[in-house]
CSV table of C-alpha atoms and ligand atoms in Angstrom, one decimal:
chain,number,residue,atom,x,y,z
A,1,MET,CA,8.7,-33.6,9.3
A,2,SER,CA,12.1,-31.3,8.8
A,3,GLU,CA,11.0,-29.3,6.0
A,4,ILE,CA,10.5,-25.6,6.6
A,5,TYR,CA,7.8,-23.8,4.0
A,6,LYS,CA,9.3,-20.1,4.8
A,7,GLY,CA,5.9,-17.7,5.3
A,8,LEU,CA,3.5,-21.1,4.2
A,9,ALA,CA,4.7,-20.6,0.7
A,10,GLY,CA,3.0,-22.8,-1.6
A,11,VAL,CA,1.3,-24.7,1.4
A,12,PRO,CA,-2.5,-25.4,0.9
A,13,VAL,CA,-3.9,-25.0,4.3
A,14,ASP,CA,-8.0,-25.5,4.3
A,15,TYR,CA,-10.4,-25.4,1.4
A,16,THR,CA,-12.6,-22.4,0.8
A,17,ALA,CA,-15.7,-21.7,-1.2
A,18,ILE,CA,-15.6,-17.8,-1.2
A,19,SER,CA,-13.1,-17.5,-4.1
A,20,LYS,CA,-10.6,-18.9,-6.5
A,21,VAL,CA,-7.3,-17.4,-7.4
A,22,ASN,CA,-5.8,-18.8,-10.5
A,23,PRO,CA,-2.1,-17.5,-11.1
A,24,GLU,CA,-2.0,-19.7,-14.2
A,25,THR,CA,-5.0,-18.0,-16.2
A,26,ASN,CA,-4.7,-14.7,-14.1
A,27,SER,CA,-8.2,-15.0,-13.1
A,28,LEU,CA,-10.5,-14.4,-10.1
A,29,LEU,CA,-13.6,-15.7,-9.0
A,30,TYR,CA,-16.2,-14.8,-6.6
A,31,ARG,CA,-18.3,-17.6,-5.8
A,32,GLY,CA,-17.8,-18.6,-9.1
A,33,TYR,CA,-18.4,-15.2,-11.0
A,34,PRO,CA,-15.0,-13.5,-12.7
A,35,VAL,CA,-14.2,-10.4,-10.6
A,36,GLN,CA,-14.0,-8.8,-13.8
A,37,GLU,CA,-17.8,-9.4,-14.9
A,38,LEU,CA,-19.0,-8.6,-11.3
A,39,ALA,CA,-16.7,-5.0,-11.6
A,40,ALA,CA,-18.7,-4.3,-14.9
A,41,THR,CA,-22.3,-4.6,-13.8
A,42,GLN,CA,-22.5,-5.0,-10.0
A,43,PRO,CA,-23.2,-2.6,-7.0
A,44,PHE,CA,-20.6,-3.5,-4.3
A,45,GLU,CA,-23.9,-4.4,-2.0
A,46,SER,CA,-24.7,-6.9,-4.0
A,47,VAL,CA,-21.0,-8.3,-4.0
A,48,ALA,CA,-20.7,-8.1,-0.4
A,49,TYR,CA,-24.1,-10.2,-0.4
A,50,LEU,CA,-22.7,-12.6,-2.7
A,51,LEU,CA,-19.3,-13.5,-1.1
A,52,TRP,CA,-21.7,-13.9,2.5
A,53,HIS,CA,-24.5,-15.8,0.9
A,54,GLY,CA,-23.1,-17.6,-2.0
A,55,GLU,CA,-25.6,-16.4,-4.6
A,56,LEU,CA,-26.3,-12.4,-5.9
A,57,PRO,CA,-29.2,-11.2,-4.3
A,58,THR,CA,-32.1,-10.9,-6.3
A,59,GLU,CA,-33.8,-7.4,-6.3
A,60,GLU,CA,-36.0,-7.8,-3.3
A,61,GLN,CA,-33.1,-9.2,-1.5
A,62,LEU,CA,-31.0,-6.2,-2.8
A,63,GLY,CA,-33.6,-4.1,-1.5
A,64,GLU,CA,-33.9,-5.5,2.2
A,65,PHE,CA,-30.3,-5.6,2.4
A,66,GLU,CA,-29.4,-2.1,1.0
A,67,SER,CA,-32.3,-0.7,4.2
A,68,THR,CA,-30.9,-2.8,6.4
A,69,GLU,CA,-27.1,-1.5,5.5
A,70,ARG,CA,-28.5,2.3,5.4
A,71,SER,CA,-29.8,2.1,8.9
A,72,LEU,CA,-26.9,1.0,10.2
A,73,ARG,CA,-24.4,3.6,9.0
A,74,GLY,CA,-24.2,5.9,12.1
A,75,LEU,CA,-22.0,5.9,15.0
A,76,ASP,CA,-22.4,5.6,18.5
A,77,ALA,CA,-21.5,8.6,20.5
A,78,ASN,CA,-18.7,6.6,22.3
A,79,VAL,CA,-17.3,5.3,19.2
A,80,LYS,CA,-17.0,8.9,17.8
A,81,ALA,CA,-15.5,9.8,21.6
A,82,VAL,CA,-12.9,7.6,21.6
A,83,ILE,CA,-12.0,8.5,17.7
A,84,ASP,CA,-11.4,11.9,19.2
A,85,SER,CA,-9.6,10.7,21.8
A,86,LEU,CA,-6.9,9.7,19.4
A,87,PRO,CA,-4.1,12.0,18.3
A,88,THR,CA,-4.3,13.5,15.0
A,89,ASP,CA,-0.7,12.3,13.8
A,90,CYS,CA,-1.6,8.4,14.3
A,91,HIS,CA,-1.9,6.6,11.2
A,92,PRO,CA,-5.4,6.4,10.2
A,93,MET,CA,-5.5,2.5,10.5
A,94,ASP,CA,-4.7,2.8,14.3
A,95,VAL,CA,-7.9,4.8,14.6
A,96,VAL,CA,-9.9,1.8,12.1
A,97,ARG,CA,-8.7,-0.9,14.4
A,98,THR,CA,-9.4,0.7,17.5
A,99,ALA,CA,-12.8,1.7,16.5
A,100,VAL,CA,-13.9,-1.8,15.1
A,101,SER,CA,-12.6,-3.1,18.8
A,102,VAL,CA,-14.8,-0.4,20.6
A,103,ILE,CA,-17.9,-1.5,18.6
A,104,GLY,CA,-17.2,-4.8,19.3
A,105,ALA,CA,-17.5,-3.9,23.3
A,106,ASN,CA,-20.4,-2.4,22.8
A,107,ASP,CA,-22.3,-5.0,20.7
A,108,PRO,CA,-24.4,-7.1,23.1
A,109,LYS,CA,-23.9,-9.8,20.8
A,110,THR,CA,-20.0,-10.5,20.1
A,111,ALA,CA,-20.0,-13.6,21.8
A,112,ASP,CA,-22.8,-15.2,19.7
A,113,GLU,CA,-21.6,-17.1,17.5
A,114,SER,CA,-24.7,-18.3,15.7
A,115,PRO,CA,-24.1,-17.8,11.4
A,116,GLU,CA,-27.5,-15.3,11.8
A,117,ALA,CA,-25.6,-13.2,14.5
A,118,GLU,CA,-22.3,-13.3,12.8
A,119,LEU,CA,-23.8,-12.0,9.6
A,120,GLU,CA,-25.7,-9.0,11.4
A,121,LYS,CA,-22.5,-8.2,12.7
A,122,ALA,CA,-20.5,-8.6,9.3
A,123,ILE,CA,-23.3,-6.1,8.0
A,124,ASN,CA,-22.9,-3.6,10.9
A,125,LEU,CA,-19.0,-3.3,10.2
A,126,PHE,CA,-19.9,-3.4,6.8
A,127,ALA,CA,-22.4,-0.2,7.3
A,128,LYS,CA,-20.2,1.5,9.9
A,129,LEU,CA,-16.8,1.6,8.1
A,130,PRO,CA,-17.4,4.2,5.5
A,131,SER,CA,-18.2,6.4,8.7
A,132,ILE,CA,-15.3,5.7,10.5
A,133,VAL,CA,-13.2,6.2,7.6
A,134,ALA,CA,-14.9,9.5,6.4
A,135,TYR,CA,-15.0,10.9,10.5
A,136,ASP,CA,-11.2,10.0,10.7
A,137,GLN,CA,-10.1,12.1,7.7
A,138,ARG,CA,-12.2,15.1,8.1
A,139,ARG,CA,-11.6,15.7,12.1
A,140,ARG,CA,-7.8,15.6,10.5
A,141,ARG,CA,-9.1,18.2,8.2
A,142,GLY,CA,-10.8,20.1,10.8
A,143,GLU,CA,-13.9,19.6,9.3
A,144,GLU,CA,-17.6,18.3,10.8
A,145,PHE,CA,-18.9,14.8,10.6
A,146,VAL,CA,-21.0,14.5,7.8
A,147,THR,CA,-24.3,12.5,8.3
A,148,PRO,CA,-24.8,9.4,6.1
A,149,ASP,CA,-27.4,9.9,3.3
A,150,PRO,CA,-29.7,7.0,3.0
A,151,GLU,CA,-30.8,7.9,-0.4
A,152,LEU,CA,-27.1,7.5,-1.7
A,153,ASP,CA,-25.9,3.8,-2.2
A,154,TYR,CA,-22.6,2.7,-0.4
A,155,SER,CA,-20.5,3.9,-2.4
A,156,ALA,CA,-21.7,7.2,-3.3
A,157,ASN,CA,-22.3,7.3,0.2
A,158,PHE,CA,-18.9,6.6,1.3
A,159,LEU,CA,-17.7,9.6,-0.6
A,160,TRP,CA,-20.3,12.0,0.4
A,161,GLN,CA,-19.5,11.3,4.0
A,162,THR,CA,-15.7,12.1,3.3
A,163,PHE,CA,-16.2,14.8,1.2
A,164,GLY,CA,-19.4,16.2,2.1
A,165,ARG,CA,-20.5,16.9,-1.7
A,166,LYS,CA,-22.5,14.9,-3.9
A,167,PRO,CA,-19.7,13.2,-5.8
A,168,ASP,CA,-20.4,12.7,-9.8
A,169,ASP,CA,-21.3,9.3,-11.3
A,170,PHE,CA,-17.4,8.6,-12.8
A,171,GLU,CA,-15.9,9.1,-9.5
A,172,VAL,CA,-18.4,6.8,-8.0
A,173,ASP,CA,-17.9,4.2,-10.6
A,174,ALA,CA,-14.3,4.1,-10.2
A,175,PHE,CA,-14.5,3.9,-6.3
A,176,ARG,CA,-17.3,1.2,-7.1
A,177,VAL,CA,-14.9,-1.1,-9.2
A,178,SER,CA,-11.8,-0.5,-6.4
A,179,LEU,CA,-14.2,-1.8,-3.7
A,180,ILE,CA,-15.4,-4.8,-5.5
A,181,LEU,CA,-11.5,-5.9,-6.5
A,182,TYR,CA,-10.6,-5.4,-3.2
A,183,ALA,CA,-13.1,-7.1,-1.3
A,184,GLU,CA,-12.1,-10.5,-1.4
A,185,HIS,CA,-8.5,-12.6,-2.5
A,186,SER,CA,-8.5,-16.1,-1.0
A,187,PHE,CA,-5.8,-16.7,2.0
A,188,ASN,CA,-4.2,-13.8,1.9
A,189,ALA,CA,-2.2,-12.5,5.1
A,190,SER,CA,-5.2,-10.4,6.3
A,191,THR,CA,-7.5,-13.1,5.9
A,192,PHE,CA,-5.5,-15.5,7.2
A,193,THR,CA,-5.1,-13.8,10.3
A,194,ALA,CA,-8.5,-13.3,10.6
A,195,ARG,CA,-9.2,-17.3,10.2
A,196,VAL,CA,-6.5,-18.1,13.0
A,197,ILE,CA,-8.3,-16.0,15.5
A,198,THR,CA,-11.7,-17.7,14.4
A,199,SER,CA,-9.9,-21.0,15.0
A,200,THR,CA,-9.6,-20.4,18.7
A,201,LEU,CA,-13.0,-19.8,19.0
A,202,SER,CA,-12.5,-16.0,19.5
A,203,ASP,CA,-15.2,-13.5,18.4
A,204,LEU,CA,-15.6,-11.6,14.9
A,205,TYR,CA,-15.2,-8.5,16.2
A,206,SER,CA,-11.3,-9.7,17.5
A,207,ALA,CA,-10.7,-11.5,14.2
A,208,VAL,CA,-11.3,-8.4,12.2
A,209,THR,CA,-9.4,-6.1,14.7
A,210,GLY,CA,-6.4,-8.5,14.2
A,211,ALA,CA,-7.2,-8.6,10.5
A,212,ILE,CA,-6.8,-4.8,10.4
A,213,GLY,CA,-3.3,-5.1,12.1
A,214,ALA,CA,-2.0,-7.6,9.3
A,215,LEU,CA,-3.3,-5.6,6.3
A,216,LYS,CA,-1.8,-2.3,7.9
A,217,GLY,CA,1.7,-3.7,6.7
A,218,PRO,CA,3.5,-2.2,3.5
A,219,LEU,CA,3.7,-5.9,2.3
A,220,HIS,CA,0.1,-6.4,2.3
A,221,GLY,CA,-2.6,-3.3,1.9
A,222,GLY,CA,-0.3,-1.0,3.3
A,223,ALA,CA,1.5,-1.1,-0.6
A,224,ASN,CA,-1.3,1.5,-1.7
A,225,GLU,CA,-0.3,4.5,0.3
A,226,ALA,CA,3.4,3.7,-0.1
A,227,VAL,CA,3.1,3.7,-4.0
A,228,LEU,CA,2.1,7.4,-3.9
A,229,HIS,CA,5.0,8.4,-1.7
A,230,GLU,CA,6.8,6.7,-4.5
A,231,PHE,CA,5.4,8.8,-6.7
A,232,GLU,CA,5.9,11.9,-4.9
A,233,GLU,CA,9.6,11.1,-4.3
A,234,ILE,CA,10.5,10.4,-7.8
A,235,GLY,CA,8.1,13.8,-9.1
A,236,TYR,CA,6.0,14.0,-11.8
A,237,ASP,CA,7.8,16.6,-13.8
A,238,GLY,CA,10.5,16.3,-16.5
A,239,ASP,CA,12.0,13.1,-17.8
A,240,VAL,CA,10.3,10.8,-15.5
A,241,GLU,CA,11.4,7.7,-17.5
A,242,GLN,CA,14.9,8.9,-16.7
A,243,LYS,CA,13.9,9.7,-13.1
A,244,ALA,CA,12.2,6.0,-12.2
A,245,TYR,CA,14.9,4.4,-14.0
A,246,ASP,CA,17.5,6.4,-11.3
A,247,TRP,CA,15.1,6.2,-8.6
A,248,LEU,CA,14.9,2.4,-9.1
A,249,GLN,CA,18.4,2.0,-9.3
A,250,ALA,CA,18.9,3.7,-6.0
A,251,ALA,CA,16.0,1.6,-4.3
A,252,PHE,CA,17.8,-1.3,-5.5
A,253,ALA,CA,21.0,-0.7,-4.5
A,254,GLU,CA,19.6,-0.1,-0.9
A,255,LYS,CA,17.7,-3.3,-1.4
A,256,LYS,CA,14.5,-1.9,-0.9
A,257,LYS,CA,10.9,-3.3,-2.1
A,258,ILE,CA,9.2,-1.6,-4.6
A,259,MET,CA,5.4,-0.7,-3.7
A,260,GLY,CA,3.1,-2.2,-5.6
A,261,PHE,CA,4.8,-4.5,-7.5
A,262,GLY,CA,4.9,-8.3,-7.2
A,263,HIS,CA,2.7,-11.0,-5.2
A,264,ARG,CA,3.1,-14.0,-3.6
A,265,VAL,CA,0.7,-15.8,-5.9
A,266,TYR,CA,0.7,-14.2,-9.3
A,267,LYS,CA,3.8,-14.1,-10.7
A,268,LYS,CA,3.1,-13.1,-14.1
A,269,GLY,CA,0.5,-10.2,-13.3
A,270,ASP,CA,-2.4,-9.7,-10.8
A,271,SER,CA,-5.7,-10.4,-12.2
A,272,ARG,CA,-7.2,-7.3,-11.3
A,273,VAL,CA,-5.0,-4.7,-12.7
A,274,PRO,CA,-6.2,-4.3,-15.8
A,275,THR,CA,-9.8,-3.5,-14.5
A,276,MET,CA,-8.6,-0.9,-11.7
A,277,GLN,CA,-6.2,0.4,-13.9
A,278,LYS,CA,-8.9,1.2,-16.6
A,279,ALA,CA,-10.6,3.1,-14.1
A,280,THR,CA,-7.7,5.1,-12.7
A,281,TYR,CA,-6.7,6.0,-16.3
A,282,GLU,CA,-10.5,7.4,-17.0
A,283,LEU,CA,-10.2,9.5,-13.6
A,284,ILE,CA,-6.8,10.7,-14.8
A,285,GLU,CA,-8.6,11.8,-18.0
A,286,ARG,CA,-11.4,13.2,-16.4
A,287,TYR,CA,-9.2,15.2,-13.9
A,288,ASP,CA,-6.9,16.2,-16.7
A,289,ARG,CA,-3.7,15.0,-14.8
A,290,PRO,CA,-1.6,12.9,-17.3
A,291,GLU,CA,1.8,13.5,-15.6
A,292,ILE,CA,0.2,11.0,-13.4
A,293,LYS,CA,-0.3,8.4,-16.1
A,294,ARG,CA,3.4,9.4,-17.3
A,295,LEU,CA,4.7,8.4,-14.2
A,296,TYR,CA,2.6,5.2,-13.5
A,297,GLU,CA,3.5,4.1,-16.8
A,298,ALA,CA,7.7,4.8,-16.7
A,299,LEU,CA,7.8,3.2,-13.3
A,300,ALA,CA,5.8,0.2,-14.6
A,301,LYS,CA,8.0,-0.2,-17.6
A,302,GLU,CA,11.1,0.5,-15.9
A,303,MET,CA,10.4,-2.4,-12.8
A,304,ASP,CA,9.4,-4.6,-16.1
A,305,GLU,CA,12.6,-4.2,-17.6
A,306,ALA,CA,14.6,-4.5,-14.9
A,307,LYS,CA,13.3,-7.2,-12.6
A,308,GLY,CA,10.5,-8.4,-14.8
A,309,ILE,CA,7.9,-7.8,-11.9
A,310,LYS,CA,4.3,-6.8,-12.6
A,311,PRO,CA,2.3,-4.3,-10.9
A,312,ASN,CA,-0.3,-5.7,-7.9
A,313,LEU,CA,-3.7,-4.1,-7.2
A,314,ASP,CA,-2.3,-1.4,-5.2
A,315,TYR,CA,-0.5,0.0,-7.8
A,316,PRO,CA,-3.4,1.5,-9.8
A,317,ALA,CA,-5.5,1.8,-6.8
A,318,GLY,CA,-3.1,4.2,-5.1
A,319,PRO,CA,-3.5,6.7,-7.8
A,320,ALA,CA,-7.3,6.3,-8.1
A,321,TYR,CA,-7.6,7.3,-4.5
A,322,TYR,CA,-5.2,9.8,-4.7
A,323,LEU,CA,-7.2,11.8,-7.5
A,324,LEU,CA,-10.8,11.1,-5.9
A,325,GLY,CA,-9.2,13.8,-3.3
A,326,PHE,CA,-8.4,11.4,-0.3
A,327,ASP,CA,-5.7,11.7,1.9
A,328,ILE,CA,-2.5,9.3,1.4
A,329,PRO,CA,-3.1,7.6,4.8
A,330,THR,CA,-6.3,7.2,4.3
A,331,PHE,CA,-6.0,4.7,1.6
A,332,THR,CA,-5.4,1.4,3.6
A,333,PRO,CA,-8.5,2.2,5.6
A,334,ILE,CA,-10.6,2.2,2.3
A,335,PHE,CA,-8.9,-1.3,1.6
A,336,VAL,CA,-10.6,-2.6,5.3
A,337,ALA,CA,-14.1,-1.2,4.4
A,338,ALA,CA,-13.9,-3.2,1.0
A,339,ARG,CA,-12.3,-6.1,2.5
A,340,VAL,CA,-14.0,-6.5,5.4
A,341,THR,CA,-16.9,-8.2,3.2
A,342,GLY,CA,-14.1,-11.0,2.6
A,343,TRP,CA,-12.9,-11.3,6.2
A,344,THR,CA,-16.2,-11.8,7.8
A,345,ALA,CA,-17.1,-14.2,4.9
A,346,HIS,CA,-14.0,-16.3,5.6
A,347,ILE,CA,-14.8,-15.9,9.5
A,348,ILE,CA,-18.2,-17.4,8.9
A,349,GLU,CA,-16.7,-20.2,7.2
A,350,GLN,CA,-14.0,-21.1,9.7
A,351,ARG,CA,-16.4,-21.1,12.2
A,352,ALA,CA,-18.7,-23.8,10.2
A,353,ASN,CA,-15.9,-26.0,9.6
A,354,ASN,CA,-13.4,-25.3,12.6
A,355,ALA,CA,-10.1,-26.6,13.3
A,356,LEU,CA,-7.4,-24.9,15.4
A,357,ILE,CA,-4.6,-23.3,13.5
A,358,ARG,CA,-1.2,-24.2,15.2
A,359,PRO,CA,1.6,-25.2,12.7
A,360,LEU,CA,4.9,-26.7,13.9
A,361,SER,CA,8.1,-25.0,14.0
A,362,LEU,CA,11.4,-26.5,14.0
A,363,TYR,CA,13.7,-25.4,17.2
A,364,ASN,CA,17.0,-23.8,16.4
A,365,GLY,CA,18.0,-22.3,19.4
A,366,VAL,CA,20.6,-23.7,22.4
A,367,ASP,CA,20.5,-27.1,23.3
A,368,GLU,CA,19.0,-27.6,26.6
A,369,ARG,CA,21.1,-26.3,29.6
A,370,HIS,CA,20.5,-25.7,33.5
A,371,VAL,CA,20.2,-22.6,35.4
A,372,PRO,CA,23.2,-22.4,37.6
A,373,GLY,CA,22.6,-23.7,41.2
A,374,PHE,CA,19.6,-25.5,40.3
A,375,GLU,CA,19.7,-28.8,42.2
A,376,GLY,CA,16.2,-30.2,41.8
B,401,ACO,N1,10.5,-4.7,-5.4
B,401,ACO,C1,11.7,-5.4,-5.6
B,401,ACO,N2,12.0,-6.6,-5.8
B,401,ACO,C2,10.9,-7.8,-5.2
B,401,ACO,C3,9.9,-7.4,-5.2
B,401,ACO,C4,9.5,-5.6,-4.9
B,401,ACO,N3,7.9,-5.2,-5.3
B,401,ACO,N4,8.7,-8.1,-5.1
B,401,ACO,C5,9.7,-9.5,-5.3
B,401,ACO,N5,10.8,-8.8,-5.3
B,401,ACO,C6,11.9,-9.8,-5.8
B,401,ACO,C7,12.6,-10.2,-4.0
B,401,ACO,O1,13.4,-9.5,-3.6
B,401,ACO,C8,13.3,-11.4,-4.9
B,401,ACO,O2,14.2,-11.3,-4.9
B,401,ACO,P1,15.5,-12.5,-4.8
B,401,ACO,O3,15.0,-13.7,-5.4
B,401,ACO,O4,16.7,-11.9,-5.5
B,401,ACO,O5,15.8,-12.3,-3.4
B,401,ACO,C9,12.2,-12.3,-5.5
B,401,ACO,O6,11.4,-10.7,-6.4
B,401,ACO,C10,11.2,-12.8,-5.1
B,401,ACO,O7,10.4,-12.2,-4.2
B,401,ACO,P2,9.9,-12.7,-2.7
B,401,ACO,O8,9.8,-11.5,-1.7
B,401,ACO,O9,10.2,-14.3,-2.5
B,401,ACO,O10,8.5,-13.0,-3.2
B,401,ACO,P3,6.9,-13.0,-2.2
B,401,ACO,O11,6.4,-13.9,-2.7
B,401,ACO,O12,7.7,-13.7,-0.8
B,401,ACO,O13,6.6,-11.3,-1.8
B,401,ACO,C11,5.3,-9.7,-1.9
B,401,ACO,C12,5.7,-10.8,-2.4
B,401,ACO,C13,5.6,-9.5,-0.1
B,401,ACO,C14,4.4,-9.1,-2.4
B,401,ACO,C15,6.5,-8.6,-2.6
B,401,ACO,O14,6.5,-8.9,-4.2
B,401,ACO,C16,6.6,-7.4,-2.1
B,401,ACO,O15,7.3,-7.1,-1.3
B,401,ACO,N6,6.3,-6.3,-3.1
B,401,ACO,C17,6.0,-4.9,-2.5
B,401,ACO,C18,4.7,-5.0,-1.3
B,401,ACO,C19,3.3,-4.5,-2.2
B,401,ACO,O16,3.1,-4.2,-3.5
B,401,ACO,N7,2.7,-5.4,-1.6
B,401,ACO,C20,1.0,-5.6,-1.8
B,401,ACO,C21,0.6,-6.6,-2.0
B,401,ACO,S1,-0.7,-7.0,-2.7
B,401,ACO,C22,-1.9,-6.5,-2.0
B,401,ACO,O17,-2.1,-6.4,-0.9
B,401,ACO,C23,-3.4,-6.1,-2.6
């Protein structure tokens, strides 16, 4: 074997029954269901349940799952204490990564690899991540922790805990749609990281901690916040088409990647973008921020004309989170809260049919040589 598959591009490494990405038809199925249909009809809790169990919950199963999730939303004092000990100018992804690690250290079942215990841990993280994300954004703003509200569903409670006010239905709905679209996407870099860590028989919390590290990078989840930095660099006023064109030309001259565009698997456009874009446009209209839509459309048009490269999910999701009022560095932690469902479904799947993931490399360093003076 002498061929290199750089970045494992185009290489299938295992089967999965969790989701199917079809770049030819621009479709994405979670356990067989088109993601657009799930986004149009389901609460995020049902989609999490689907990813873990393979079927949508009955009303009774959903009720039971919701009450478990709502009972686990609080944070232990030592998780809050560790978060409080971290600098407020570190990246929020560092806080989320550290908090997940502390939750793993607290959990007496960390080493229990039974499917039941793995699912309990997945639900525990799912329930606690909104508290972590909200707690961190609020402490940076000098605001008190908002106690979770067991009357609210997952999406509404996430916004409540972050902003300390009951969200409007349209806000909850746009947010819910984004969480569903972010939940799962087959063997992306962070999910693959989680599977590699699981393949060594390490624990679920370690696998999720590693996945958070992979998601942080701007070529992956970090792109949603980078989109807003691009928007702020270009500016929202004046002739935005000309400004987007000039900004792109300068970025190309510096060989920069334009964040929120392109995808390893989808080359004709990301299947999730139309659904998220609709939700973002609704937020733009509700908040009366037409300048954001003008810039959003101008940059996408100029990028398409210049390179034929289409937006990925991070492109419409970034502005949606901005409009909802999240601080820009908090965008990728929201992605963590959504994707923990997919990661943990993959961890469970990997464990059920494990093979150590250990590829080969072709050596291209110096030839064999000897330490001067060695005579053994
Ligand atoms: N900006 C500028 N050029 C790009 C971009 C981009 N965003 N994406 C691809 N290209 C160009 C490459 O420079 C390359 O050009 P070349 O052949 O002249 O060298 C060509 O398109 C092919 O690109 P690759 O980098 O080989 O594509 P790959 O599949 O490796 O990369 C990736 C995919 C990493 C997502 C890339 O498109 C990128 O860096 N995008 C920006 C980051 C981003 O938005 N990431 C989010 C991913 S989706 C998600 O996490 C929800």
